[in-house]
């Protein structure tokens, strides 16, 4: 049996972690102070979850509830309302770490996780403690009626969505910085910083460790510089947009979510059809953003069959537009024409009228017919 002190420890960490979260959700704070409190809450929360899963292997309910509360704080205070745009990519990076770390912890501590000691690979605060609490377990199916929030795939999926949000906010910050540089005739004064005395804080290079943290304007200017550098590095390695690394990360997380759900969710369970179709559609969108039109077309084509069968015309219309884009890039004229015609028919139907612009779809179909005739 666990030592009484071990059983009491999670409560101490829980009180500390939830106290940090509550302070973030309270009165507005300077951006760097908010980041400091979130960094502390992240480490405490990870310790709580790791201990709960160690003390109750195969019974993740308490850890899941701690995770639910930890993230609910930030749902009640939407970041777009409380944070400057330059701070949003870092916020979504933090959200990604929470979900990915918990997914790997859960996968390592429940018999249906199937990853054994994989918890050691988690990012951020999860990077060191995972191996200590991860113990290989034989793979099995979750008990009947297990909530999806008890499945690692749920959190890999959430991490993928947060990573995609980070990519979008990063692109907005880079565009904002380039616009400002164009107006000012240069990039302006950059702030050189070093780690501060406390976790999550920064100070000016050369300043004494005891000096106060950066002002918010300095902190945000530094964040803009970091995001721009990340974008340039990613573009150089990807040969495309600055979000290439994040697109690949999103695809990897979605693939993990799909693999876990395939093992743990019955195809006959309620909502499973929409779940798997949504995952595959998101994977296809990731490949589309990465410029891999062949993979995107293959995945979108499989999803289209489900949407047609289920009569989900709103989702069908969106997917057909993506398929049309794939066919255009791959120079598949016949397929492009067929997709345009289906979109035009969907746009004229009562069900699809709210999703597809009928006039635009018909014009695209007519243009595709002309192109197809010229190509013969």
mmCIF file of C-alpha atoms in Angstrom:
data_model
loop_
_atom_site.group_PDB
_atom_site.id
_atom_site.type_symbol
_atom_site.label_atom_id
_atom_site.label_comp_id
_atom_site.label_asym_id
_atom_site.label_seq_id
_atom_site.Cartn_x
_atom_site.Cartn_y
_atom_site.Cartn_z
ATOM 1 C CA UNK A 1 0.000 0.000 0.000
ATOM 2 C CA UNK A 2 1.234 3.534 -0.701
ATOM 3 C CA UNK A 3 2.831 5.354 2.222
ATOM 4 C CA UNK A 4 0.395 7.863 3.835
ATOM 5 C CA UNK A 5 2.783 10.704 3.024
ATOM 6 C CA UNK A 6 2.695 9.714 -0.659
ATOM 7 C CA UNK A 7 -1.095 9.778 -0.633
ATOM 8 C CA UNK A 8 -1.100 13.253 0.943
ATOM 9 C CA UNK A 9 1.436 14.735 -1.477
ATOM 10 C CA UNK A 10 -0.914 15.138 -4.479
ATOM 11 C CA UNK A 11 -3.224 17.279 -2.339
ATOM 12 C CA UNK A 12 -0.384 19.682 -1.542
ATOM 13 C CA UNK A 13 0.588 20.017 -5.200
ATOM 14 C CA UNK A 14 -3.064 20.306 -6.234
ATOM 15 C CA UNK A 15 -3.675 23.223 -3.877
ATOM 16 C CA UNK A 16 -0.543 24.991 -5.147
ATOM 17 C CA UNK A 17 -1.302 24.365 -8.840
ATOM 18 C CA UNK A 18 -4.934 25.422 -8.562
ATOM 19 C CA UNK A 19 -3.897 28.491 -6.597
ATOM 20 C CA UNK A 20 -1.621 29.555 -9.470
ATOM 21 C CA UNK A 21 -4.403 28.922 -11.975
ATOM 22 C CA UNK A 22 -6.905 30.911 -9.929
ATOM 23 C CA UNK A 23 -4.508 33.863 -9.762
ATOM 24 C CA UNK A 24 -4.221 33.845 -13.575
ATOM 25 C CA UNK A 25 -8.002 33.730 -13.981
ATOM 26 C CA UNK A 26 -8.492 36.627 -11.570
ATOM 27 C CA UNK A 27 -7.602 40.268 -12.170
ATOM 28 C CA UNK A 28 -5.685 41.152 -15.377
ATOM 29 C CA UNK A 29 -1.922 40.896 -14.902
ATOM 30 C CA UNK A 30 1.174 41.974 -16.840
ATOM 31 C CA UNK A 31 1.907 39.499 -19.610
ATOM 32 C CA UNK A 32 5.207 38.274 -18.166
ATOM 33 C CA UNK A 33 3.747 37.842 -14.683
ATOM 34 C CA UNK A 34 0.953 35.785 -16.228
ATOM 35 C CA UNK A 35 3.520 33.643 -18.087
ATOM 36 C CA UNK A 36 5.460 33.120 -14.847
ATOM 37 C CA UNK A 37 2.379 31.909 -12.965
ATOM 38 C CA UNK A 38 1.390 29.616 -15.850
ATOM 39 C CA UNK A 39 4.905 28.110 -15.933
ATOM 40 C CA UNK A 40 4.710 27.347 -12.210
ATOM 41 C CA UNK A 41 1.173 25.959 -12.551
ATOM 42 C CA UNK A 42 2.369 23.721 -15.414
ATOM 43 C CA UNK A 43 5.077 22.067 -13.322
ATOM 44 C CA UNK A 44 2.850 21.628 -10.267
ATOM 45 C CA UNK A 45 -0.024 20.270 -12.350
ATOM 46 C CA UNK A 46 2.241 17.714 -14.011
ATOM 47 C CA UNK A 47 3.455 16.474 -10.627
ATOM 48 C CA UNK A 48 -0.145 16.144 -9.426
ATOM 49 C CA UNK A 49 -1.201 14.094 -12.465
ATOM 50 C CA UNK A 50 1.904 11.892 -12.387
ATOM 51 C CA UNK A 51 1.384 11.114 -8.699
ATOM 52 C CA UNK A 52 -2.337 10.422 -9.086
ATOM 53 C CA UNK A 53 -1.710 8.048 -11.968
ATOM 54 C CA UNK A 54 1.090 6.320 -10.045
ATOM 55 C CA UNK A 55 -1.076 5.869 -6.935
ATOM 56 C CA UNK A 56 -4.132 4.763 -8.934
ATOM 57 C CA UNK A 57 -2.884 2.835 -11.991
ATOM 58 C CA UNK A 58 -5.685 2.038 -14.389
ATOM 59 C CA UNK A 59 -8.049 4.450 -12.617
ATOM 60 C CA UNK A 60 -7.418 7.858 -14.199
ATOM 61 C CA UNK A 61 -10.595 9.620 -13.013
ATOM 62 C CA UNK A 62 -8.859 11.851 -10.432
ATOM 63 C CA UNK A 63 -6.063 12.818 -12.820
ATOM 64 C CA UNK A 64 -8.588 13.525 -15.578
ATOM 65 C CA UNK A 65 -10.570 15.772 -13.228
ATOM 66 C CA UNK A 66 -7.376 17.646 -12.306
ATOM 67 C CA UNK A 67 -6.622 18.095 -16.018
ATOM 68 C CA UNK A 68 -10.178 19.291 -16.649
ATOM 69 C CA UNK A 69 -9.908 21.956 -13.956
ATOM 70 C CA UNK A 70 -6.387 22.974 -15.018
ATOM 71 C CA UNK A 71 -7.541 23.719 -18.574
ATOM 72 C CA UNK A 72 -10.994 25.086 -17.681
ATOM 73 C CA UNK A 73 -9.385 28.155 -16.143
ATOM 74 C CA UNK A 74 -8.150 29.240 -19.558
ATOM 75 C CA UNK A 75 -11.438 28.447 -21.282
ATOM 76 C CA UNK A 76 -13.221 30.815 -18.903
ATOM 77 C CA UNK A 77 -10.743 33.573 -19.815
ATOM 78 C CA UNK A 78 -10.326 33.407 -23.611
ATOM 79 C CA UNK A 79 -6.732 34.408 -24.460
ATOM 80 C CA UNK A 80 -7.776 36.592 -27.380
ATOM 81 C CA UNK A 81 -9.565 38.929 -24.956
ATOM 82 C CA UNK A 82 -6.892 39.086 -22.293
ATOM 83 C CA UNK A 83 -3.601 38.892 -24.196
ATOM 84 C CA UNK A 84 -1.881 41.055 -26.812
ATOM 85 C CA UNK A 85 -1.500 39.385 -30.197
ATOM 86 C CA UNK A 86 2.268 38.982 -29.759
ATOM 87 C CA UNK A 87 1.722 36.774 -26.698
ATOM 88 C CA UNK A 88 -0.787 34.393 -28.297
ATOM 89 C CA UNK A 89 1.660 31.942 -29.994
ATOM 90 C CA UNK A 90 3.393 31.339 -26.651
ATOM 91 C CA UNK A 91 0.001 30.838 -24.987
ATOM 92 C CA UNK A 92 -1.029 28.176 -27.510
ATOM 93 C CA UNK A 93 2.390 26.537 -27.200
ATOM 94 C CA UNK A 94 1.702 26.236 -23.462
ATOM 95 C CA UNK A 95 -1.761 24.755 -24.147
ATOM 96 C CA UNK A 96 -0.215 22.209 -26.524
ATOM 97 C CA UNK A 97 2.296 21.129 -23.872
ATOM 98 C CA UNK A 98 -0.442 20.548 -21.291
ATOM 99 C CA UNK A 99 -2.429 18.244 -23.560
ATOM 100 C CA UNK A 100 0.549 16.392 -25.015
ATOM 101 C CA UNK A 101 2.179 15.809 -21.623
ATOM 102 C CA UNK A 102 -1.068 14.472 -20.169
ATOM 103 C CA UNK A 103 -1.661 12.242 -23.202
ATOM 104 C CA UNK A 104 1.749 10.634 -22.760
ATOM 105 C CA UNK A 105 1.333 10.261 -19.005
ATOM 106 C CA UNK A 106 -2.056 8.624 -19.495
ATOM 107 C CA UNK A 107 -0.767 6.338 -22.236
ATOM 108 C CA UNK A 108 2.007 5.167 -19.914
ATOM 109 C CA UNK A 109 -0.195 4.478 -16.882
ATOM 110 C CA UNK A 110 -3.363 2.804 -18.212
ATOM 111 C CA UNK A 111 -3.456 -0.660 -19.750
ATOM 112 C CA UNK A 112 -5.217 0.643 -22.856
ATOM 113 C CA UNK A 113 -2.553 3.313 -23.438
ATOM 114 C CA UNK A 114 -0.250 0.971 -25.309
ATOM 115 C CA UNK A 115 2.883 3.110 -24.979
ATOM 116 C CA UNK A 116 4.598 1.651 -21.920
ATOM 117 C CA UNK A 117 7.321 4.117 -20.973
ATOM 118 C CA UNK A 118 6.453 6.732 -23.595
ATOM 119 C CA UNK A 119 5.718 9.395 -20.982
ATOM 120 C CA UNK A 120 9.402 10.327 -20.885
ATOM 121 C CA UNK A 121 9.154 12.053 -24.243
ATOM 122 C CA UNK A 122 6.692 14.756 -23.239
ATOM 123 C CA UNK A 123 7.653 18.361 -23.776
ATOM 124 C CA UNK A 124 8.211 21.053 -21.180
ATOM 125 C CA UNK A 125 7.660 20.035 -17.573
ATOM 126 C CA UNK A 126 6.914 16.475 -18.692
ATOM 127 C CA UNK A 127 10.397 15.960 -20.090
ATOM 128 C CA UNK A 128 12.067 14.631 -16.943
ATOM 129 C CA UNK A 129 9.432 13.047 -14.741
ATOM 130 C CA UNK A 130 7.795 10.794 -17.335
ATOM 131 C CA UNK A 131 10.338 7.991 -17.091
ATOM 132 C CA UNK A 132 10.032 7.850 -13.317
ATOM 133 C CA UNK A 133 6.316 7.138 -13.402
ATOM 134 C CA UNK A 134 6.021 5.206 -16.661
ATOM 135 C CA UNK A 135 5.766 1.430 -16.351
ATOM 136 C CA UNK A 136 5.065 -0.856 -19.301
ATOM 137 C CA UNK A 137 1.613 -2.391 -19.186
ATOM 138 C CA UNK A 138 0.045 -5.014 -21.434
ATOM 139 C CA UNK A 139 -2.244 -3.508 -24.034
ATOM 140 C CA UNK A 140 -5.953 -4.060 -23.455
ATOM 141 C CA UNK A 141 -9.238 -2.435 -24.376
ATOM 142 C CA UNK A 142 -10.698 0.169 -22.016
ATOM 143 C CA UNK A 143 -13.622 -1.009 -19.861
ATOM 144 C CA UNK A 144 -17.050 -0.609 -21.506
ATOM 145 C CA UNK A 145 -18.432 2.875 -21.075
ATOM 146 C CA UNK A 146 -15.019 4.490 -20.536
ATOM 147 C CA UNK A 147 -15.360 8.238 -21.257
ATOM 148 C CA UNK A 148 -13.283 9.551 -24.138
ATOM 149 C CA UNK A 149 -11.603 11.940 -21.716
ATOM 150 C CA UNK A 150 -9.939 8.826 -20.224
ATOM 151 C CA UNK A 151 -8.324 7.982 -23.580
ATOM 152 C CA UNK A 152 -4.886 9.318 -24.626
ATOM 153 C CA UNK A 153 -6.215 10.016 -28.123
ATOM 154 C CA UNK A 154 -8.529 12.688 -26.734
ATOM 155 C CA UNK A 155 -5.546 14.725 -25.505
ATOM 156 C CA UNK A 156 -3.391 14.122 -28.583
ATOM 157 C CA UNK A 157 -6.319 15.481 -30.600
ATOM 158 C CA UNK A 158 -6.584 18.541 -28.335
ATOM 159 C CA UNK A 159 -2.810 19.097 -28.608
ATOM 160 C CA UNK A 160 -3.076 19.002 -32.407
ATOM 161 C CA UNK A 161 -5.857 21.607 -32.386
ATOM 162 C CA UNK A 162 -3.802 23.867 -30.097
ATOM 163 C CA UNK A 163 -0.737 23.478 -32.334
ATOM 164 C CA UNK A 164 -2.779 24.515 -35.348
ATOM 165 C CA UNK A 165 -4.042 27.545 -33.419
ATOM 166 C CA UNK A 166 -0.446 28.400 -32.559
ATOM 167 C CA UNK A 167 0.441 28.271 -36.266
ATOM 168 C CA UNK A 168 -2.354 30.700 -37.145
ATOM 169 C CA UNK A 169 -1.456 33.154 -34.382
ATOM 170 C CA UNK A 170 2.237 32.904 -35.286
ATOM 171 C CA UNK A 171 1.472 33.832 -38.890
ATOM 172 C CA UNK A 172 -0.549 36.829 -37.667
ATOM 173 C CA UNK A 173 2.318 37.999 -35.420
ATOM 174 C CA UNK A 174 4.875 37.665 -38.222
ATOM 175 C CA UNK A 175 2.633 39.659 -40.564
ATOM 176 C CA UNK A 176 2.167 42.315 -37.879
ATOM 177 C CA UNK A 177 5.912 42.584 -37.334
ATOM 178 C CA UNK A 178 6.664 42.863 -41.047
ATOM 179 C CA UNK A 179 4.005 45.558 -41.447
ATOM 180 C CA UNK A 180 5.488 47.523 -38.539
ATOM 181 C CA UNK A 181 9.002 47.158 -39.951
ATOM 182 C CA UNK A 182 7.826 48.414 -43.355
ATOM 183 C CA UNK A 183 6.226 51.481 -41.783
ATOM 184 C CA UNK A 184 9.260 52.261 -39.620
ATOM 185 C CA UNK A 185 11.856 51.471 -42.301
ATOM 186 C CA UNK A 186 13.422 48.664 -40.269
ATOM 187 C CA UNK A 187 12.830 46.126 -37.560
ATOM 188 C CA UNK A 188 13.444 48.580 -34.741
ATOM 189 C CA UNK A 189 15.337 48.090 -31.490
ATOM 190 C CA UNK A 190 15.524 44.465 -30.365
ATOM 191 C CA UNK A 191 15.721 43.478 -26.706
ATOM 192 C CA UNK A 192 18.490 41.089 -25.665
ATOM 193 C CA UNK A 193 17.337 39.017 -22.736
ATOM 194 C CA UNK A 194 18.400 36.244 -20.355
ATOM 195 C CA UNK A 195 16.483 34.045 -17.976
ATOM 196 C CA UNK A 196 15.306 35.806 -14.840
ATOM 197 C CA UNK A 197 15.627 34.649 -11.263
ATOM 198 C CA UNK A 198 12.186 33.057 -11.234
ATOM 199 C CA UNK A 199 10.776 30.428 -13.577
ATOM 200 C CA UNK A 200 9.120 31.908 -16.665
ATOM 201 C CA UNK A 201 10.694 35.365 -16.272
ATOM 202 C CA UNK A 202 13.181 37.292 -18.427
ATOM 203 C CA UNK A 203 15.592 40.179 -17.756
ATOM 204 C CA UNK A 204 17.890 42.301 -19.875
ATOM 205 C CA UNK A 205 21.277 40.832 -20.814
ATOM 206 C CA UNK A 206 23.925 42.245 -18.516
ATOM 207 C CA UNK A 207 21.485 43.146 -15.771
ATOM 208 C CA UNK A 208 21.923 41.669 -12.322
ATOM 209 C CA UNK A 209 19.849 38.518 -11.700
ATOM 210 C CA UNK A 210 18.026 40.355 -8.942
ATOM 211 C CA UNK A 211 16.891 43.130 -11.306
ATOM 212 C CA UNK A 212 13.223 43.464 -12.088
ATOM 213 C CA UNK A 213 11.715 41.632 -15.037
ATOM 214 C CA UNK A 214 11.316 43.191 -18.465
ATOM 215 C CA UNK A 215 8.562 45.711 -18.902
ATOM 216 C CA UNK A 216 5.568 44.411 -20.829
ATOM 217 C CA UNK A 217 6.465 46.406 -23.957
ATOM 218 C CA UNK A 218 10.020 44.971 -23.883
ATOM 219 C CA UNK A 219 8.702 41.471 -23.247
ATOM 220 C CA UNK A 220 6.251 41.652 -26.151
ATOM 221 C CA UNK A 221 8.892 43.100 -28.483
ATOM 222 C CA UNK A 222 11.165 40.210 -27.564
ATOM 223 C CA UNK A 223 8.344 37.711 -28.180
ATOM 224 C CA UNK A 224 7.782 39.210 -31.651
ATOM 225 C CA UNK A 225 11.486 38.748 -32.406
ATOM 226 C CA UNK A 226 11.410 35.111 -31.230
ATOM 227 C CA UNK A 227 8.311 34.311 -33.275
ATOM 228 C CA UNK A 228 9.789 35.937 -36.377
ATOM 229 C CA UNK A 229 13.049 33.984 -35.973
ATOM 230 C CA UNK A 230 11.087 30.742 -35.573
ATOM 231 C CA UNK A 231 9.123 31.531 -38.700
ATOM 232 C CA UNK A 232 12.229 32.284 -40.792
ATOM 233 C CA UNK A 233 13.994 29.119 -39.562
ATOM 234 C CA UNK A 234 10.956 26.970 -40.327
ATOM 235 C CA UNK A 235 10.599 28.499 -43.781
ATOM 236 C CA UNK A 236 14.251 27.819 -44.573
ATOM 237 C CA UNK A 237 13.932 24.177 -43.557
ATOM 238 C CA UNK A 238 10.548 23.621 -45.133
ATOM 239 C CA UNK A 239 10.838 25.475 -48.398
ATOM 240 C CA UNK A 240 7.441 27.041 -47.818
ATOM 241 C CA UNK A 241 5.509 29.038 -45.273
ATOM 242 C CA UNK A 242 6.924 29.797 -41.877
ATOM 243 C CA UNK A 243 4.474 27.435 -40.184
ATOM 244 C CA UNK A 244 5.951 24.314 -41.806
ATOM 245 C CA UNK A 245 7.303 22.836 -38.572
ATOM 246 C CA UNK A 246 4.002 23.408 -36.818
ATOM 247 C CA UNK A 247 2.078 21.836 -39.698
ATOM 248 C CA UNK A 248 4.236 18.728 -39.390
ATOM 249 C CA UNK A 249 3.767 18.716 -35.608
ATOM 250 C CA UNK A 250 -0.010 18.947 -36.068
ATOM 251 C CA UNK A 251 0.035 16.000 -38.500
ATOM 252 C CA UNK A 252 2.109 13.901 -36.075
ATOM 253 C CA UNK A 253 -0.263 14.614 -33.166
ATOM 254 C CA UNK A 254 -3.343 13.870 -35.267
ATOM 255 C CA UNK A 255 -1.759 10.614 -36.415
ATOM 256 C CA UNK A 256 -1.149 9.618 -32.785
ATOM 257 C CA UNK A 257 -4.739 10.506 -31.890
ATOM 258 C CA UNK A 258 -6.057 8.448 -34.790
ATOM 259 C CA UNK A 259 -3.898 5.439 -33.862
ATOM 260 C CA UNK A 260 -5.052 5.564 -30.234
ATOM 261 C CA UNK A 261 -8.724 5.978 -31.111
ATOM 262 C CA UNK A 262 -8.528 3.047 -33.553
ATOM 263 C CA UNK A 263 -7.428 0.821 -30.658
ATOM 264 C CA UNK A 264 -9.784 2.179 -28.015
ATOM 265 C CA UNK A 265 -13.012 3.376 -29.685
ATOM 266 C CA UNK A 266 -15.433 0.854 -31.158
ATOM 267 C CA UNK A 267 -16.668 1.731 -34.671
ATOM 268 C CA UNK A 268 -20.168 0.951 -33.392
ATOM 269 C CA UNK A 269 -20.053 3.381 -30.462
ATOM 270 C CA UNK A 270 -22.083 6.560 -30.578
ATOM 271 C CA UNK A 271 -20.426 9.394 -32.458
ATOM 272 C CA UNK A 272 -17.508 7.283 -33.668
ATOM 273 C CA UNK A 273 -18.288 7.900 -37.351
ATOM 274 C CA UNK A 274 -18.120 11.663 -36.944
ATOM 275 C CA UNK A 275 -15.034 11.379 -34.704
ATOM 276 C CA UNK A 276 -12.980 9.396 -37.217
ATOM 277 C CA UNK A 277 -14.212 11.459 -40.167
ATOM 278 C CA UNK A 278 -13.225 14.649 -38.336
ATOM 279 C CA UNK A 279 -9.760 13.311 -37.531
ATOM 280 C CA UNK A 280 -9.103 12.182 -41.097
ATOM 281 C CA UNK A 281 -10.391 15.493 -42.444
ATOM 282 C CA UNK A 282 -8.031 17.395 -40.137
ATOM 283 C CA UNK A 283 -5.144 15.163 -41.240
ATOM 284 C CA UNK A 284 -6.014 15.858 -44.864
ATOM 285 C CA UNK A 285 -6.099 19.596 -44.168
ATOM 286 C CA UNK A 286 -2.652 19.354 -42.580
ATOM 287 C CA UNK A 287 -1.253 17.657 -45.680
ATOM 288 C CA UNK A 288 -2.954 20.293 -47.835
ATOM 289 C CA UNK A 289 -1.252 23.097 -45.866
ATOM 290 C CA UNK A 290 2.056 21.221 -46.172
ATOM 291 C CA UNK A 291 1.684 21.075 -49.959
ATOM 292 C CA UNK A 292 1.332 17.286 -50.040
ATOM 293 C CA UNK A 293 -1.659 17.291 -52.373
ATOM 294 C CA UNK A 294 -1.475 13.556 -53.134
ATOM 295 C CA UNK A 295 -1.889 12.568 -49.473
ATOM 296 C CA UNK A 296 -4.512 15.251 -48.914
ATOM 297 C CA UNK A 297 -6.534 14.035 -51.914
ATOM 298 C CA UNK A 298 -6.403 10.419 -50.729
ATOM 299 C CA UNK A 299 -7.664 11.316 -47.234
ATOM 300 C CA UNK A 300 -10.310 13.793 -48.387
ATOM 301 C CA UNK A 301 -11.617 11.210 -50.861
ATOM 302 C CA UNK A 302 -12.188 8.696 -48.045
ATOM 303 C CA UNK A 303 -13.998 11.304 -45.925
ATOM 304 C CA UNK A 304 -16.246 12.377 -48.804
ATOM 305 C CA UNK A 305 -17.675 8.855 -48.981
ATOM 306 C CA UNK A 306 -18.749 9.089 -45.326
ATOM 307 C CA UNK A 307 -20.259 12.553 -45.696
ATOM 308 C CA UNK A 308 -22.277 11.487 -48.757
ATOM 309 C CA UNK A 309 -23.536 8.353 -47.010
ATOM 310 C CA UNK A 310 -24.531 10.197 -43.830
ATOM 311 C CA UNK A 311 -26.048 13.167 -45.679
ATOM 312 C CA UNK A 312 -23.798 15.716 -43.960
ATOM 313 C CA UNK A 313 -23.948 18.255 -46.767
ATOM 314 C CA UNK A 314 -22.318 21.099 -44.850
ATOM 315 C CA UNK A 315 -19.189 19.011 -44.232
ATOM 316 C CA UNK A 316 -19.406 17.545 -47.727
ATOM 317 C CA UNK A 317 -19.342 21.003 -49.301
ATOM 318 C CA UNK A 318 -16.251 22.067 -47.346
ATOM 319 C CA UNK A 319 -14.444 18.834 -48.203
ATOM 320 C CA UNK A 320 -15.345 19.010 -51.885
ATOM 321 C CA UNK A 321 -13.835 22.496 -52.087
ATOM 322 C CA UNK A 322 -10.595 21.117 -50.635
ATOM 323 C CA UNK A 323 -10.698 18.191 -53.090
ATOM 324 C CA UNK A 324 -11.172 20.643 -55.944
ATOM 325 C CA UNK A 325 -8.018 22.465 -54.805
ATOM 326 C CA UNK A 326 -6.086 19.168 -54.717
ATOM 327 C CA UNK A 327 -7.251 18.202 -58.211
ATOM 328 C CA UNK A 328 -6.257 21.629 -59.547
ATOM 329 C CA UNK A 329 -2.741 21.393 -58.112
ATOM 330 C CA UNK A 330 -2.327 17.818 -59.368
ATOM 331 C CA UNK A 331 -3.645 18.803 -62.815
ATOM 332 C CA UNK A 332 -6.431 16.188 -62.665
ATOM 333 C CA UNK A 333 -8.788 17.935 -65.063
ATOM 334 C CA UNK A 334 -11.519 15.312 -65.180
ATOM 335 C CA UNK A 335 -11.635 14.995 -61.397
ATOM 336 C CA UNK A 336 -11.571 18.780 -61.040
ATOM 337 C CA UNK A 337 -14.560 19.062 -63.383
ATOM 338 C CA UNK A 338 -16.517 16.326 -61.589
ATOM 339 C CA UNK A 339 -15.905 17.960 -58.231
ATOM 340 C CA UNK A 340 -16.965 21.363 -59.540
ATOM 341 C CA UNK A 341 -20.189 19.869 -60.922
ATOM 342 C CA UNK A 342 -20.968 18.159 -57.603
ATOM 343 C CA UNK A 343 -20.360 21.422 -55.783
ATOM 344 C CA UNK A 344 -22.679 23.247 -58.179
ATOM 345 C CA UNK A 345 -25.396 20.636 -57.602
ATOM 346 C CA UNK A 346 -24.879 20.867 -53.841
ATOM 347 C CA UNK A 347 -25.055 24.656 -53.966
ATOM 348 C CA UNK A 348 -28.428 24.523 -55.706
ATOM 349 C CA UNK A 349 -29.879 22.064 -53.174
ATOM 350 C CA UNK A 350 -31.713 23.217 -50.072
ATOM 351 C CA UNK A 351 -29.332 21.287 -47.803
ATOM 352 C CA UNK A 352 -26.117 22.610 -49.313
ATOM 353 C CA UNK A 353 -27.251 26.144 -50.032
ATOM 354 C CA UNK A 354 -25.904 27.509 -46.766
ATOM 355 C CA UNK A 355 -22.395 26.150 -47.349
ATOM 356 C CA UNK A 356 -21.718 26.452 -51.067
ATOM 357 C CA UNK A 357 -22.111 29.622 -53.126
ATOM 358 C CA UNK A 358 -24.228 28.252 -55.974
ATOM 359 C CA UNK A 359 -23.293 30.992 -58.469
ATOM 360 C CA UNK A 360 -19.572 30.683 -57.760
ATOM 361 C CA UNK A 361 -19.741 26.883 -57.910
ATOM 362 C CA UNK A 362 -21.523 27.004 -61.282
ATOM 363 C CA UNK A 363 -19.013 29.489 -62.661
ATOM 364 C CA UNK A 364 -16.161 27.220 -61.511
ATOM 365 C CA UNK A 365 -17.853 24.216 -63.137
ATOM 366 C CA UNK A 366 -18.244 26.076 -66.449
ATOM 367 C CA UNK A 367 -14.591 27.152 -66.353
ATOM 368 C CA UNK A 368 -13.552 23.562 -65.610
ATOM 369 C CA UNK A 369 -15.589 22.331 -68.604
ATOM 370 C CA UNK A 370 -13.826 24.821 -70.867
ATOM 371 C CA UNK A 371 -10.411 23.744 -69.540
ATOM 372 C CA UNK A 372 -11.270 20.075 -69.947
ATOM 373 C CA UNK A 373 -12.418 20.651 -73.548
ATOM 374 C CA UNK A 374 -9.229 22.564 -74.368
ATOM 375 C CA UNK A 375 -7.138 19.765 -72.900
ATOM 376 C CA UNK A 376 -8.647 17.074 -75.137
#
